[in-house]
Amino acid sequence: MIDTHAHIYVDQFKNDIDDVIHRAQEAGVQRIYMPNIDSESIDEMLELELKHPGFCIATMGLHPCSVKEDFEKELYIVEDWLSKKEFVAIGEMGTDLYWDKTFMEQQVEAFKIQVAWAKQYQKPVIIHCRESLDMTIELVEELKDDNLTGVFHCFNGTLEQAERISKLGFYIGLGGVSTFKNSGMDQVIPEMDLSNVVLETDSPYLAPVPNRGKRNEPAFVQLIAQKVADYQEKPLEDIITITTANANKLFQCNA
């Protein structure tokens, strides 16, 4: 399995990160992709990548919740890193209307700038879109060309939204929300085409049932895979094979 989205470099893992990685490997996780948040998270993220090469893989971007008055300064730091180090993706970037709408215009501007970099470096984008899925799909539809692909992470939308994302040639990240009783995903996942689905945990957030409310970690990706298998009425092995192949394709990994 591949965890396509986990922030295991944050403080919540400071005291037991080695155990967390060991449990992930024991559960069958082959790789963990670590989307960046902002300038303050870069050092810890790259240090973890250095310590676990080929297993913990960093991406570079600016999270929409970190888009404030100084977002141009933050983007300059992202741009500088992209120019001097190879990253597999641009992200985590996107839009977020859940916490604060104050910097909505700046979020859209930061989105467009990071999409331009993704096209320049021919890397996928990792998109965060909380309470803003339709708006973000429309943004991608506006900016889409043959050089743009990526993943809508933490998907909790409708089948129609999933199909719009699929038509764009983008992937859909299914995480802990897929296991929540009232998420509505029990109506969506059974009907989904798995050809563009990847698995993620978004650790340390959104732990899947039966660990909801606890700290999430990459080993729990197995619980998400099992839930998708149950919904799709397919063997767990098939879900793992399909989603792993999709993740490798998304991140242009030949392994």
PDB file of C-alpha atoms in Angstrom, residues 146-240:
ATOM      1  CA  ASP A 146      -1.999  18.488 -21.095  1.00  0.00           C
ATOM      2  CA  ASN A 147       0.749  19.394 -18.596  1.00  0.00           C
ATOM      3  CA  LEU A 148      -1.513  19.429 -15.534  1.00  0.00           C
ATOM      4  CA  THR A 149      -2.530  16.491 -13.396  1.00  0.00           C
ATOM      5  CA  GLY A 150      -2.790  15.785  -9.693  1.00  0.00           C
ATOM      6  CA  VAL A 151      -4.987  14.564  -6.881  1.00  0.00           C
ATOM      7  CA  PHE A 152      -7.986  15.973  -5.015  1.00  0.00           C
ATOM      8  CA  HIS A 153      -7.046  14.840  -1.533  1.00  0.00           C
ATOM      9  CA  CYS A 154      -9.508  13.944   1.242  1.00  0.00           C
ATOM     10  CA  PHE A 155     -12.396  13.509  -1.174  1.00  0.00           C
ATOM     11  CA  ASN A 156     -15.854  13.546   0.409  1.00  0.00           C
ATOM     12  CA  GLY A 157     -17.978  14.702  -2.510  1.00  0.00           C
ATOM     13  CA  THR A 158     -20.699  13.282  -4.717  1.00  0.00           C
ATOM     14  CA  LEU A 159     -20.442  10.775  -7.538  1.00  0.00           C
ATOM     15  CA  GLU A 160     -21.023  13.617 -10.008  1.00  0.00           C
ATOM     16  CA  GLN A 161     -18.074  15.547  -8.531  1.00  0.00           C
ATOM     17  CA  ALA A 162     -15.930  12.409  -8.675  1.00  0.00           C
ATOM     18  CA  GLU A 163     -16.771  12.021 -12.363  1.00  0.00           C
ATOM     19  CA  ARG A 164     -15.867  15.662 -13.085  1.00  0.00           C
ATOM     20  CA  ILE A 165     -12.497  15.111 -11.410  1.00  0.00           C
ATOM     21  CA  SER A 166     -11.971  11.912 -13.385  1.00  0.00           C
ATOM     22  CA  LYS A 167     -12.721  13.711 -16.681  1.00  0.00           C
ATOM     23  CA  LEU A 168      -9.948  16.164 -15.843  1.00  0.00           C
ATOM     24  CA  GLY A 169      -7.494  13.260 -15.634  1.00  0.00           C
ATOM     25  CA  PHE A 170      -7.039  13.880 -11.909  1.00  0.00           C
ATOM     26  CA  TYR A 171      -6.936  11.335  -9.087  1.00  0.00           C
ATOM     27  CA  ILE A 172      -9.157  11.099  -6.009  1.00  0.00           C
ATOM     28  CA  GLY A 173      -7.657  10.553  -2.561  1.00  0.00           C
ATOM     29  CA  LEU A 174      -9.804   8.439  -0.248  1.00  0.00           C
ATOM     30  CA  GLY A 175      -8.986   8.661   3.451  1.00  0.00           C
ATOM     31  CA  GLY A 176     -10.467   8.263   6.910  1.00  0.00           C
ATOM     32  CA  VAL A 177     -13.660  10.162   6.021  1.00  0.00           C
ATOM     33  CA  SER A 178     -14.548   7.190   3.784  1.00  0.00           C
ATOM     34  CA  THR A 179     -15.076   5.107   6.917  1.00  0.00           C
ATOM     35  CA  PHE A 180     -17.292   7.629   8.770  1.00  0.00           C
ATOM     36  CA  LYS A 181     -20.941   6.588   9.086  1.00  0.00           C
ATOM     37  CA  ASN A 182     -22.508   9.958   8.261  1.00  0.00           C
ATOM     38  CA  SER A 183     -20.056  11.022   5.555  1.00  0.00           C
ATOM     39  CA  GLY A 184     -22.302   9.848   2.720  1.00  0.00           C
ATOM     40  CA  MET A 185     -19.402   7.953   1.175  1.00  0.00           C
ATOM     41  CA  ASP A 186     -21.349   4.696   1.567  1.00  0.00           C
ATOM     42  CA  GLN A 187     -23.482   5.999  -1.323  1.00  0.00           C
ATOM     43  CA  VAL A 188     -20.548   7.155  -3.446  1.00  0.00           C
ATOM     44  CA  ILE A 189     -17.650   4.680  -3.157  1.00  0.00           C
ATOM     45  CA  PRO A 190     -19.659   1.608  -4.305  1.00  0.00           C
ATOM     46  CA  GLU A 191     -20.318   3.395  -7.619  1.00  0.00           C
ATOM     47  CA  MET A 192     -16.858   4.885  -8.125  1.00  0.00           C
ATOM     48  CA  ASP A 193     -14.493   3.888 -10.915  1.00  0.00           C
ATOM     49  CA  LEU A 194     -11.290   2.911  -9.097  1.00  0.00           C
ATOM     50  CA  SER A 195      -9.043   3.676 -12.067  1.00  0.00           C
ATOM     51  CA  ASN A 196      -8.168   7.085 -10.592  1.00  0.00           C
ATOM     52  CA  VAL A 197      -8.447   6.384  -6.839  1.00  0.00           C
ATOM     53  CA  VAL A 198      -5.517   6.493  -4.402  1.00  0.00           C
ATOM     54  CA  LEU A 199      -5.403   5.887  -0.647  1.00  0.00           C
ATOM     55  CA  GLU A 200      -4.278   8.350   2.017  1.00  0.00           C
ATOM     56  CA  THR A 201      -4.442   8.924   5.753  1.00  0.00           C
ATOM     57  CA  ASP A 202      -3.828  12.689   6.125  1.00  0.00           C
ATOM     58  CA  SER A 203      -2.039  11.754   9.357  1.00  0.00           C
ATOM     59  CA  PRO A 204      -2.283  12.912  12.105  1.00  0.00           C
ATOM     60  CA  TYR A 205      -5.834  13.996  11.197  1.00  0.00           C
ATOM     61  CA  LEU A 206      -9.076  12.161  10.350  1.00  0.00           C
ATOM     62  CA  ALA A 207      -8.247   8.709  11.708  1.00  0.00           C
ATOM     63  CA  PRO A 208     -10.491   6.014  10.227  1.00  0.00           C
ATOM     64  CA  VAL A 209     -13.028   4.007  12.213  1.00  0.00           C
ATOM     65  CA  PRO A 210     -12.470   2.334  14.702  1.00  0.00           C
ATOM     66  CA  ASN A 211      -9.739   4.867  15.615  1.00  0.00           C
ATOM     67  CA  ARG A 212     -11.787   7.998  14.926  1.00  0.00           C
ATOM     68  CA  GLY A 213     -10.836  10.803  17.294  1.00  0.00           C
ATOM     69  CA  LYS A 214      -7.362   9.383  17.909  1.00  0.00           C
ATOM     70  CA  ARG A 215      -4.122  10.378  16.233  1.00  0.00           C
ATOM     71  CA  ASN A 216      -4.052   9.038  12.694  1.00  0.00           C
ATOM     72  CA  GLU A 217      -0.955   7.294  11.302  1.00  0.00           C
ATOM     73  CA  PRO A 218       0.062   5.658   7.990  1.00  0.00           C
ATOM     74  CA  ALA A 219      -0.473   2.087   9.275  1.00  0.00           C
ATOM     75  CA  PHE A 220      -4.204   2.872   9.327  1.00  0.00           C
ATOM     76  CA  VAL A 221      -4.283   3.097   5.524  1.00  0.00           C
ATOM     77  CA  GLN A 222      -5.080  -0.632   5.684  1.00  0.00           C
ATOM     78  CA  LEU A 223      -8.412   0.183   7.388  1.00  0.00           C
ATOM     79  CA  ILE A 224      -9.277   2.580   4.577  1.00  0.00           C
ATOM     80  CA  ALA A 225      -8.342   0.008   1.936  1.00  0.00           C
ATOM     81  CA  GLN A 226     -10.557  -2.563   3.663  1.00  0.00           C
ATOM     82  CA  LYS A 227     -13.515  -0.144   3.765  1.00  0.00           C
ATOM     83  CA  VAL A 228     -13.157   0.590   0.050  1.00  0.00           C
ATOM     84  CA  ALA A 229     -12.984  -3.173  -0.604  1.00  0.00           C
ATOM     85  CA  ASP A 230     -16.171  -3.691   1.415  1.00  0.00           C
ATOM     86  CA  TYR A 231     -18.022  -0.926  -0.431  1.00  0.00           C
ATOM     87  CA  GLN A 232     -16.840  -2.131  -3.830  1.00  0.00           C
ATOM     88  CA  GLU A 233     -17.416  -5.799  -2.918  1.00  0.00           C
ATOM     89  CA  LYS A 234     -13.916  -6.631  -4.159  1.00  0.00           C
ATOM     90  CA  PRO A 235     -11.046  -8.513  -2.485  1.00  0.00           C
ATOM     91  CA  LEU A 236      -8.730  -6.325  -0.386  1.00  0.00           C
ATOM     92  CA  GLU A 237      -5.775  -7.443  -2.531  1.00  0.00           C
ATOM     93  CA  ASP A 238      -7.459  -5.996  -5.640  1.00  0.00           C
ATOM     94  CA  ILE A 239      -7.962  -2.617  -3.972  1.00  0.00           C
ATOM     95  CA  ILE A 240      -4.337  -2.539  -2.852  1.00  0.00           C
TER      96      ILE A 240
END
